[in-house]
mmCIF file with all atom_site columns, C-alpha atoms in Angstrom:
data_model
loop_
_atom_site.group_PDB
_atom_site.id
_atom_site.type_symbol
_atom_site.label_atom_id
_atom_site.label_alt_id
_atom_site.label_comp_id
_atom_site.label_asym_id
_atom_site.label_entity_id
_atom_site.label_seq_id
_atom_site.pdbx_PDB_ins_code
_atom_site.Cartn_x
_atom_site.Cartn_y
_atom_site.Cartn_z
_atom_site.occupancy
_atom_site.B_iso_or_equiv
_atom_site.pdbx_formal_charge
_atom_site.auth_seq_id
_atom_site.auth_comp_id
_atom_site.auth_asym_id
_atom_site.auth_atom_id
_atom_site.pdbx_PDB_model_num
ATOM 1   C CA . UNK A 1 1   ? 0.000   0.000  0.000  1.00 35.00 ? 5   UNK A CA 1
ATOM 2   C CA . UNK A 1 2   ? 1.266   3.428  -0.959 1.00 35.00 ? 6   UNK A CA 1
ATOM 3   C CA . UNK A 1 3   ? 0.919   6.376  1.415  1.00 33.00 ? 7   UNK A CA 1
ATOM 4   C CA . UNK A 1 4   ? 0.147   9.606  -0.359 1.00 35.00 ? 8   UNK A CA 1
ATOM 5   C CA . UNK A 1 5   ? 2.022   12.153 1.729  1.00 29.00 ? 9   UNK A CA 1
ATOM 6   C CA . UNK A 1 6   ? 0.996   15.162 -0.385 1.00 31.00 ? 10  UNK A CA 1
ATOM 7   C CA . UNK A 1 7   ? -2.568  14.752 0.877  1.00 32.00 ? 11  UNK A CA 1
ATOM 8   C CA . UNK A 1 8   ? -1.380  14.603 4.462  1.00 32.00 ? 12  UNK A CA 1
ATOM 9   C CA . UNK A 1 9   ? 0.680   17.746 3.981  1.00 31.00 ? 13  UNK A CA 1
ATOM 10  C CA . UNK A 1 10  ? -2.254  19.496 2.375  1.00 31.00 ? 14  UNK A CA 1
ATOM 11  C CA . UNK A 1 11  ? -4.475  18.615 5.313  1.00 35.00 ? 15  UNK A CA 1
ATOM 12  C CA . UNK A 1 12  ? -1.889  19.993 7.758  1.00 34.00 ? 16  UNK A CA 1
ATOM 13  C CA . UNK A 1 13  ? -1.716  23.237 5.807  1.00 38.00 ? 17  UNK A CA 1
ATOM 14  C CA . UNK A 1 14  ? -5.490  23.560 5.822  1.00 39.00 ? 18  UNK A CA 1
ATOM 15  C CA . UNK A 1 15  ? -5.677  22.856 9.549  1.00 40.00 ? 19  UNK A CA 1
ATOM 16  C CA . UNK A 1 16  ? -2.908  25.320 10.363 1.00 40.00 ? 20  UNK A CA 1
ATOM 17  C CA . UNK A 1 17  ? -4.634  27.878 8.158  1.00 46.00 ? 21  UNK A CA 1
ATOM 18  C CA . UNK A 1 18  ? -7.632  27.734 10.511 1.00 48.00 ? 22  UNK A CA 1
ATOM 19  C CA . UNK A 1 19  ? -5.615  28.479 13.649 1.00 45.00 ? 23  UNK A CA 1
ATOM 20  C CA . UNK A 1 20  ? -6.320  31.994 14.850 1.00 51.00 ? 24  UNK A CA 1
ATOM 21  C CA . UNK A 1 21  ? -3.216  33.904 15.852 1.00 50.00 ? 25  UNK A CA 1
ATOM 22  C CA . UNK A 1 22  ? -3.854  36.314 18.698 1.00 62.00 ? 26  UNK A CA 1
ATOM 23  C CA . UNK A 1 23  ? -3.022  39.921 17.920 1.00 73.00 ? 27  UNK A CA 1
ATOM 24  C CA . UNK A 1 24  ? -3.583  41.905 21.122 1.00 75.00 ? 28  UNK A CA 1
ATOM 25  C CA . UNK A 1 25  ? -4.112  45.639 21.060 1.00 89.00 ? 29  UNK A CA 1
ATOM 26  C CA . UNK A 1 26  ? -1.288  48.059 21.826 1.00 92.00 ? 30  UNK A CA 1
ATOM 27  C CA . UNK A 1 27  ? -3.552  49.381 24.583 1.00 96.00 ? 31  UNK A CA 1
ATOM 28  C CA . UNK A 1 28  ? -2.877  47.229 27.654 1.00 96.00 ? 32  UNK A CA 1
ATOM 29  C CA . UNK A 1 29  ? -5.543  44.787 28.764 1.00 97.00 ? 33  UNK A CA 1
ATOM 30  C CA . UNK A 1 30  ? -5.784  43.349 32.254 1.00 97.00 ? 34  UNK A CA 1
ATOM 31  C CA . UNK A 1 31  ? -7.825  40.460 33.600 1.00 98.00 ? 35  UNK A CA 1
ATOM 32  C CA . UNK A 1 32  ? -8.359  39.768 37.300 1.00 98.00 ? 36  UNK A CA 1
ATOM 33  C CA . UNK A 1 33  ? -7.263  36.241 38.236 1.00 98.00 ? 37  UNK A CA 1
ATOM 34  C CA . UNK A 1 34  ? -7.577  35.925 42.013 1.00 98.00 ? 38  UNK A CA 1
ATOM 35  C CA . UNK A 1 35  ? -6.586  37.232 45.412 1.00 98.00 ? 39  UNK A CA 1
ATOM 36  C CA . UNK A 1 36  ? -5.382  35.839 48.719 1.00 97.00 ? 40  UNK A CA 1
ATOM 37  C CA . UNK A 1 37  ? -6.066  37.510 52.066 1.00 96.00 ? 41  UNK A CA 1
ATOM 38  C CA . UNK A 1 38  ? -4.336  37.269 55.401 1.00 95.00 ? 42  UNK A CA 1
ATOM 39  C CA . UNK A 1 39  ? -3.628  39.201 58.536 1.00 95.00 ? 43  UNK A CA 1
ATOM 40  C CA . UNK A 1 40  ? 0.017   40.182 58.768 1.00 93.00 ? 44  UNK A CA 1
ATOM 41  C CA . UNK A 1 41  ? 2.228   42.493 60.820 1.00 92.00 ? 45  UNK A CA 1
ATOM 42  C CA . UNK A 1 42  ? 4.108   45.575 59.707 1.00 90.00 ? 46  UNK A CA 1
ATOM 43  C CA . UNK A 1 43  ? 7.673   46.341 60.802 1.00 91.00 ? 47  UNK A CA 1
ATOM 44  C CA . UNK A 1 44  ? 6.395   47.827 64.072 1.00 92.00 ? 48  UNK A CA 1
ATOM 45  C CA . UNK A 1 45  ? 4.285   44.772 64.946 1.00 93.00 ? 49  UNK A CA 1
ATOM 46  C CA . UNK A 1 46  ? 0.941   46.385 64.074 1.00 93.00 ? 50  UNK A CA 1
ATOM 47  C CA . UNK A 1 47  ? -1.770  44.171 62.623 1.00 94.00 ? 51  UNK A CA 1
ATOM 48  C CA . UNK A 1 48  ? -2.424  44.704 58.910 1.00 95.00 ? 52  UNK A CA 1
ATOM 49  C CA . UNK A 1 49  ? -4.920  43.342 56.417 1.00 96.00 ? 53  UNK A CA 1
ATOM 50  C CA . UNK A 1 50  ? -2.911  41.986 53.503 1.00 96.00 ? 54  UNK A CA 1
ATOM 51  C CA . UNK A 1 51  ? -4.174  41.236 50.012 1.00 97.00 ? 55  UNK A CA 1
ATOM 52  C CA . UNK A 1 52  ? -2.114  39.476 47.342 1.00 97.00 ? 56  UNK A CA 1
ATOM 53  C CA . UNK A 1 53  ? -3.749  40.544 44.056 1.00 97.00 ? 57  UNK A CA 1
ATOM 54  C CA . UNK A 1 54  ? -3.061  38.524 40.883 1.00 97.00 ? 58  UNK A CA 1
ATOM 55  C CA . UNK A 1 55  ? -3.977  39.535 37.354 1.00 97.00 ? 59  UNK A CA 1
ATOM 56  C CA . UNK A 1 56  ? -2.973  38.897 33.760 1.00 97.00 ? 60  UNK A CA 1
ATOM 57  C CA . UNK A 1 57  ? -1.503  41.730 31.712 1.00 95.00 ? 61  UNK A CA 1
ATOM 58  C CA . UNK A 1 58  ? -1.434  41.807 27.894 1.00 94.00 ? 62  UNK A CA 1
ATOM 59  C CA . UNK A 1 59  ? 0.117   44.547 25.799 1.00 94.00 ? 63  UNK A CA 1
ATOM 60  C CA . UNK A 1 60  ? 0.460   44.206 22.021 1.00 92.00 ? 64  UNK A CA 1
ATOM 61  C CA . UNK A 1 61  ? 3.638   46.260 21.696 1.00 91.00 ? 65  UNK A CA 1
ATOM 62  C CA . UNK A 1 62  ? 5.129   45.174 25.025 1.00 91.00 ? 66  UNK A CA 1
ATOM 63  C CA . UNK A 1 63  ? 5.951   48.661 26.275 1.00 92.00 ? 67  UNK A CA 1
ATOM 64  C CA . UNK A 1 64  ? 5.081   48.191 29.911 1.00 93.00 ? 68  UNK A CA 1
ATOM 65  C CA . UNK A 1 65  ? 6.721   49.388 33.073 1.00 92.00 ? 69  UNK A CA 1
ATOM 66  C CA . UNK A 1 66  ? 8.739   52.245 34.451 1.00 93.00 ? 70  UNK A CA 1
ATOM 67  C CA . UNK A 1 67  ? 12.465  52.738 34.897 1.00 92.00 ? 71  UNK A CA 1
ATOM 68  C CA . UNK A 1 68  ? 13.913  54.437 37.977 1.00 91.00 ? 72  UNK A CA 1
ATOM 69  C CA . UNK A 1 69  ? 15.000  57.239 35.641 1.00 93.00 ? 73  UNK A CA 1
ATOM 70  C CA . UNK A 1 70  ? 11.426  57.876 34.392 1.00 93.00 ? 74  UNK A CA 1
ATOM 71  C CA . UNK A 1 71  ? 10.938  61.081 36.374 1.00 92.00 ? 75  UNK A CA 1
ATOM 72  C CA . UNK A 1 72  ? 10.590  63.701 33.637 1.00 95.00 ? 76  UNK A CA 1
ATOM 73  C CA . UNK A 1 73  ? 7.671   64.372 31.253 1.00 95.00 ? 77  UNK A CA 1
ATOM 74  C CA . UNK A 1 74  ? 5.711   62.516 30.139 1.00 95.00 ? 78  UNK A CA 1
ATOM 75  C CA . UNK A 1 75  ? 6.217   60.408 33.305 1.00 95.00 ? 79  UNK A CA 1
ATOM 76  C CA . UNK A 1 76  ? 4.914   63.036 35.705 1.00 95.00 ? 80  UNK A CA 1
ATOM 77  C CA . UNK A 1 77  ? 1.548   63.711 37.319 1.00 95.00 ? 81  UNK A CA 1
ATOM 78  C CA . UNK A 1 78  ? -0.794  60.760 36.960 1.00 95.00 ? 82  UNK A CA 1
ATOM 79  C CA . UNK A 1 79  ? 1.755   59.030 34.688 1.00 96.00 ? 83  UNK A CA 1
ATOM 80  C CA . UNK A 1 80  ? 4.406   59.016 37.429 1.00 96.00 ? 84  UNK A CA 1
ATOM 81  C CA . UNK A 1 81  ? 3.074   55.571 38.403 1.00 96.00 ? 85  UNK A CA 1
ATOM 82  C CA . UNK A 1 82  ? 1.575   52.856 36.218 1.00 96.00 ? 86  UNK A CA 1
ATOM 83  C CA . UNK A 1 83  ? -0.665  50.763 38.495 1.00 97.00 ? 87  UNK A CA 1
ATOM 84  C CA . UNK A 1 84  ? -3.612  52.424 40.232 1.00 98.00 ? 88  UNK A CA 1
ATOM 85  C CA . UNK A 1 85  ? -6.326  50.957 42.429 1.00 98.00 ? 89  UNK A CA 1
ATOM 86  C CA . UNK A 1 86  ? -9.335  51.985 44.484 1.00 98.00 ? 90  UNK A CA 1
ATOM 87  C CA . UNK A 1 87  ? -10.669 50.236 47.570 1.00 97.00 ? 91  UNK A CA 1
ATOM 88  C CA . UNK A 1 88  ? -14.419 49.712 47.877 1.00 98.00 ? 92  UNK A CA 1
ATOM 89  C CA . UNK A 1 89  ? -15.845 48.801 51.291 1.00 97.00 ? 93  UNK A CA 1
ATOM 90  C CA . UNK A 1 90  ? -19.192 47.166 51.996 1.00 97.00 ? 94  UNK A CA 1
ATOM 91  C CA . UNK A 1 91  ? -21.264 49.649 53.963 1.00 94.00 ? 95  UNK A CA 1
ATOM 92  C CA . UNK A 1 92  ? -24.987 50.447 54.179 1.00 92.00 ? 96  UNK A CA 1
ATOM 93  C CA . UNK A 1 93  ? -25.929 47.484 51.980 1.00 94.00 ? 97  UNK A CA 1
ATOM 94  C CA . UNK A 1 94  ? -23.535 48.212 49.090 1.00 96.00 ? 98  UNK A CA 1
ATOM 95  C CA . UNK A 1 95  ? -19.963 48.921 48.079 1.00 97.00 ? 99  UNK A CA 1
ATOM 96  C CA . UNK A 1 96  ? -18.772 52.493 48.652 1.00 97.00 ? 100 UNK A CA 1
ATOM 97  C CA . UNK A 1 97  ? -15.477 54.029 47.564 1.00 97.00 ? 101 UNK A CA 1
ATOM 98  C CA . UNK A 1 98  ? -13.235 54.241 50.629 1.00 96.00 ? 102 UNK A CA 1
ATOM 99  C CA . UNK A 1 99  ? -11.982 57.829 50.668 1.00 93.00 ? 103 UNK A CA 1
ATOM 100 C CA . UNK A 1 100 ? -9.331  57.270 53.384 1.00 92.00 ? 104 UNK A CA 1
ATOM 101 C CA . UNK A 1 101 ? -6.826  55.577 51.071 1.00 89.00 ? 105 UNK A CA 1
ATOM 102 C CA . UNK A 1 102 ? -3.537  57.503 51.350 1.00 88.00 ? 106 UNK A CA 1
ATOM 103 C CA . UNK A 1 103 ? -1.628  55.708 48.572 1.00 92.00 ? 107 UNK A CA 1
ATOM 104 C CA . UNK A 1 104 ? -3.437  54.075 45.657 1.00 95.00 ? 108 UNK A CA 1
ATOM 105 C CA . UNK A 1 105 ? -0.606  53.331 43.248 1.00 96.00 ? 109 UNK A CA 1
ATOM 106 C CA . UNK A 1 106 ? 2.415   51.140 42.607 1.00 93.00 ? 110 UNK A CA 1
ATOM 107 C CA . UNK A 1 107 ? 5.002   50.868 39.866 1.00 94.00 ? 111 UNK A CA 1
ATOM 108 C CA . UNK A 1 108 ? 5.226   47.828 37.658 1.00 92.00 ? 112 UNK A CA 1
ATOM 109 C CA . UNK A 1 109 ? 8.912   47.605 36.695 1.00 92.00 ? 113 UNK A CA 1
ATOM 110 C CA . UNK A 1 110 ? 10.113  48.000 33.125 1.00 91.00 ? 114 UNK A CA 1
ATOM 111 C CA . UNK A 1 111 ? 9.609   44.777 31.197 1.00 83.00 ? 115 UNK A CA 1
ATOM 112 C CA . UNK A 1 112 ? 11.321  44.012 27.885 1.00 78.00 ? 116 UNK A CA 1
ATOM 113 C CA . UNK A 1 113 ? 9.792   41.152 25.873 1.00 77.00 ? 117 UNK A CA 1
ATOM 114 C CA . UNK A 1 114 ? 12.467  38.943 24.307 1.00 78.00 ? 118 UNK A CA 1
ATOM 115 C CA . UNK A 1 115 ? 12.626  38.001 20.619 1.00 79.00 ? 119 UNK A CA 1
ATOM 116 C CA . UNK A 1 116 ? 10.963  39.460 17.539 1.00 81.00 ? 120 UNK A CA 1
ATOM 117 C CA . UNK A 1 117 ? 7.428   39.254 18.860 1.00 83.00 ? 121 UNK A CA 1
ATOM 118 C CA . UNK A 1 118 ? 7.001   42.139 21.321 1.00 86.00 ? 122 UNK A CA 1
ATOM 119 C CA . UNK A 1 119 ? 3.587   41.011 22.578 1.00 90.00 ? 123 UNK A CA 1
ATOM 120 C CA . UNK A 1 120 ? 3.730   40.983 26.359 1.00 91.00 ? 124 UNK A CA 1
ATOM 121 C CA . UNK A 1 121 ? 1.627   38.523 28.334 1.00 90.00 ? 125 UNK A CA 1
ATOM 122 C CA . UNK A 1 122 ? 2.496   38.467 32.019 1.00 91.00 ? 126 UNK A CA 1
ATOM 123 C CA . UNK A 1 123 ? 1.055   37.294 35.311 1.00 94.00 ? 127 UNK A CA 1
ATOM 124 C CA . UNK A 1 124 ? 1.355   40.133 37.812 1.00 95.00 ? 128 UNK A CA 1
ATOM 125 C CA . UNK A 1 125 ? 1.102   39.830 41.586 1.00 95.00 ? 129 UNK A CA 1
ATOM 126 C CA . UNK A 1 126 ? 0.873   42.886 43.830 1.00 95.00 ? 130 UNK A CA 1
ATOM 127 C CA . UNK A 1 127 ? 0.915   42.757 47.628 1.00 95.00 ? 131 UNK A CA 1
ATOM 128 C CA . UNK A 1 128 ? -1.273  45.356 49.318 1.00 95.00 ? 132 UNK A CA 1
ATOM 129 C CA . UNK A 1 129 ? -1.277  46.026 53.047 1.00 94.00 ? 133 UNK A CA 1
ATOM 130 C CA . UNK A 1 130 ? -3.687  48.147 55.094 1.00 94.00 ? 134 UNK A CA 1
ATOM 131 C CA . UNK A 1 131 ? -3.559  48.932 58.787 1.00 94.00 ? 135 UNK A CA 1
ATOM 132 C CA . UNK A 1 132 ? -6.317  46.922 60.509 1.00 93.00 ? 136 UNK A CA 1
ATOM 133 C CA . UNK A 1 133 ? -6.911  49.804 62.936 1.00 92.00 ? 137 UNK A CA 1
ATOM 134 C CA . UNK A 1 134 ? -7.389  52.302 60.075 1.00 92.00 ? 138 UNK A CA 1
ATOM 135 C CA . UNK A 1 135 ? -9.423  49.972 57.851 1.00 93.00 ? 139 UNK A CA 1
ATOM 136 C CA . UNK A 1 136 ? -12.176 48.575 60.102 1.00 92.00 ? 140 UNK A CA 1
ATOM 137 C CA . UNK A 1 137 ? -14.133 46.940 57.260 1.00 95.00 ? 141 UNK A CA 1
ATOM 138 C CA . UNK A 1 138 ? -13.975 43.181 56.709 1.00 95.00 ? 142 UNK A CA 1
ATOM 139 C CA . UNK A 1 139 ? -15.782 43.061 53.339 1.00 97.00 ? 143 UNK A CA 1
ATOM 140 C CA . UNK A 1 140 ? -14.348 44.957 50.395 1.00 97.00 ? 144 UNK A CA 1
ATOM 141 C CA . UNK A 1 141 ? -13.234 44.786 46.776 1.00 98.00 ? 145 UNK A CA 1
ATOM 142 C CA . UNK A 1 142 ? -10.647 46.490 44.594 1.00 98.00 ? 146 UNK A CA 1
ATOM 143 C CA . UNK A 1 143 ? -10.835 48.145 41.201 1.00 98.00 ? 147 UNK A CA 1
ATOM 144 C CA . UNK A 1 144 ? -7.576  48.634 39.309 1.00 98.00 ? 148 UNK A CA 1
ATOM 145 C CA . UNK A 1 145 ? -5.977  49.592 35.991 1.00 98.00 ? 149 UNK A CA 1
ATOM 146 C CA . UNK A 1 146 ? -2.531  50.173 34.441 1.00 98.00 ? 150 UNK A CA 1
ATOM 147 C CA . UNK A 1 147 ? -0.795  52.568 32.044 1.00 97.00 ? 151 UNK A CA 1
ATOM 148 C CA . UNK A 1 148 ? 1.800   51.530 29.465 1.00 96.00 ? 152 UNK A CA 1
ATOM 149 C CA . UNK A 1 149 ? 4.823   53.607 28.359 1.00 95.00 ? 153 UNK A CA 1
ATOM 150 C CA . UNK A 1 150 ? 2.731   55.259 25.622 1.00 95.00 ? 154 UNK A CA 1
ATOM 151 C CA . UNK A 1 151 ? 0.388   56.467 28.425 1.00 97.00 ? 155 UNK A CA 1
ATOM 152 C CA . UNK A 1 152 ? -2.452  54.207 27.233 1.00 97.00 ? 156 UNK A CA 1
ATOM 153 C CA . UNK A 1 153 ? -4.808  53.266 30.072 1.00 98.00 ? 157 UNK A CA 1
ATOM 154 C CA . UNK A 1 154 ? -6.025  49.679 30.295 1.00 98.00 ? 158 UNK A CA 1
ATOM 155 C CA . UNK A 1 155 ? -9.530  48.561 31.046 1.00 98.00 ? 159 UNK A CA 1
ATOM 156 C CA . UNK A 1 156 ? -10.655 48.759 34.683 1.00 98.00 ? 160 UNK A CA 1
ATOM 157 C CA . UNK A 1 157 ? -10.950 45.402 36.451 1.00 98.00 ? 161 UNK A CA 1
ATOM 158 C CA . UNK A 1 158 ? -12.676 44.500 39.723 1.00 98.00 ? 162 UNK A CA 1
ATOM 159 C CA . UNK A 1 159 ? -11.836 41.754 42.184 1.00 98.00 ? 163 UNK A CA 1
ATOM 160 C CA . UNK A 1 160 ? -14.347 39.339 43.589 1.00 97.00 ? 164 UNK A CA 1
ATOM 161 C CA . UNK A 1 161 ? -15.599 40.237 47.058 1.00 97.00 ? 165 UNK A CA 1
ATOM 162 C CA . UNK A 1 162 ? -12.718 40.207 49.541 1.00 97.00 ? 166 UNK A CA 1
ATOM 163 C CA . UNK A 1 163 ? -13.636 39.002 53.029 1.00 96.00 ? 167 UNK A CA 1
ATOM 164 C CA . UNK A 1 164 ? -11.418 39.131 56.103 1.00 95.00 ? 168 UNK A CA 1
ATOM 165 C CA . UNK A 1 165 ? -12.582 36.746 58.794 1.00 88.00 ? 169 UNK A CA 1
ATOM 166 C CA . UNK A 1 166 ? -11.747 37.528 62.399 1.00 73.00 ? 170 UNK A CA 1
ATOM 167 C CA . UNK A 1 167 ? -10.234 34.106 63.093 1.00 59.00 ? 171 UNK A CA 1
ATOM 168 C CA . UNK A 1 168 ? -7.972  34.135 60.024 1.00 52.00 ? 172 UNK A CA 1
ATOM 169 C CA . UNK A 1 169 ? -4.325  33.408 60.868 1.00 50.00 ? 173 UNK A CA 1
#
């Protein structure tokens, strides 16, 4: 029996022709993955509510992050940092923006995608810590977004409900 390899090759070409290649936007896109909560202590031994936030970050041209030297325009004002969040607390039957937040930003470090394809897909984890005496609420959620180096703002994502239980270690 003769095997006709040209037909097999043709089938492989047709199948590979149907595979959709992802082409993400140059505007960053984030997707909430999960969070972990715990009570922890700061350097002075004070009790804090700690949240480890995880999300996926995609940027089509891979220009994400800030360098230590990024201190002159355009990296000033709101663009001085590239990760922003708001804390929403459960009060009076619904979530309300918590206005007492002193710092609502972090810096994602400069990331350089390797190779020809500059598409950046990264799992990001950010540790947040709030004084338990200042933040008396046990039920909350976060909203967050990022900026890339072209000053494009991502979509805004929200966490699931975050619950701190009194007997949590």
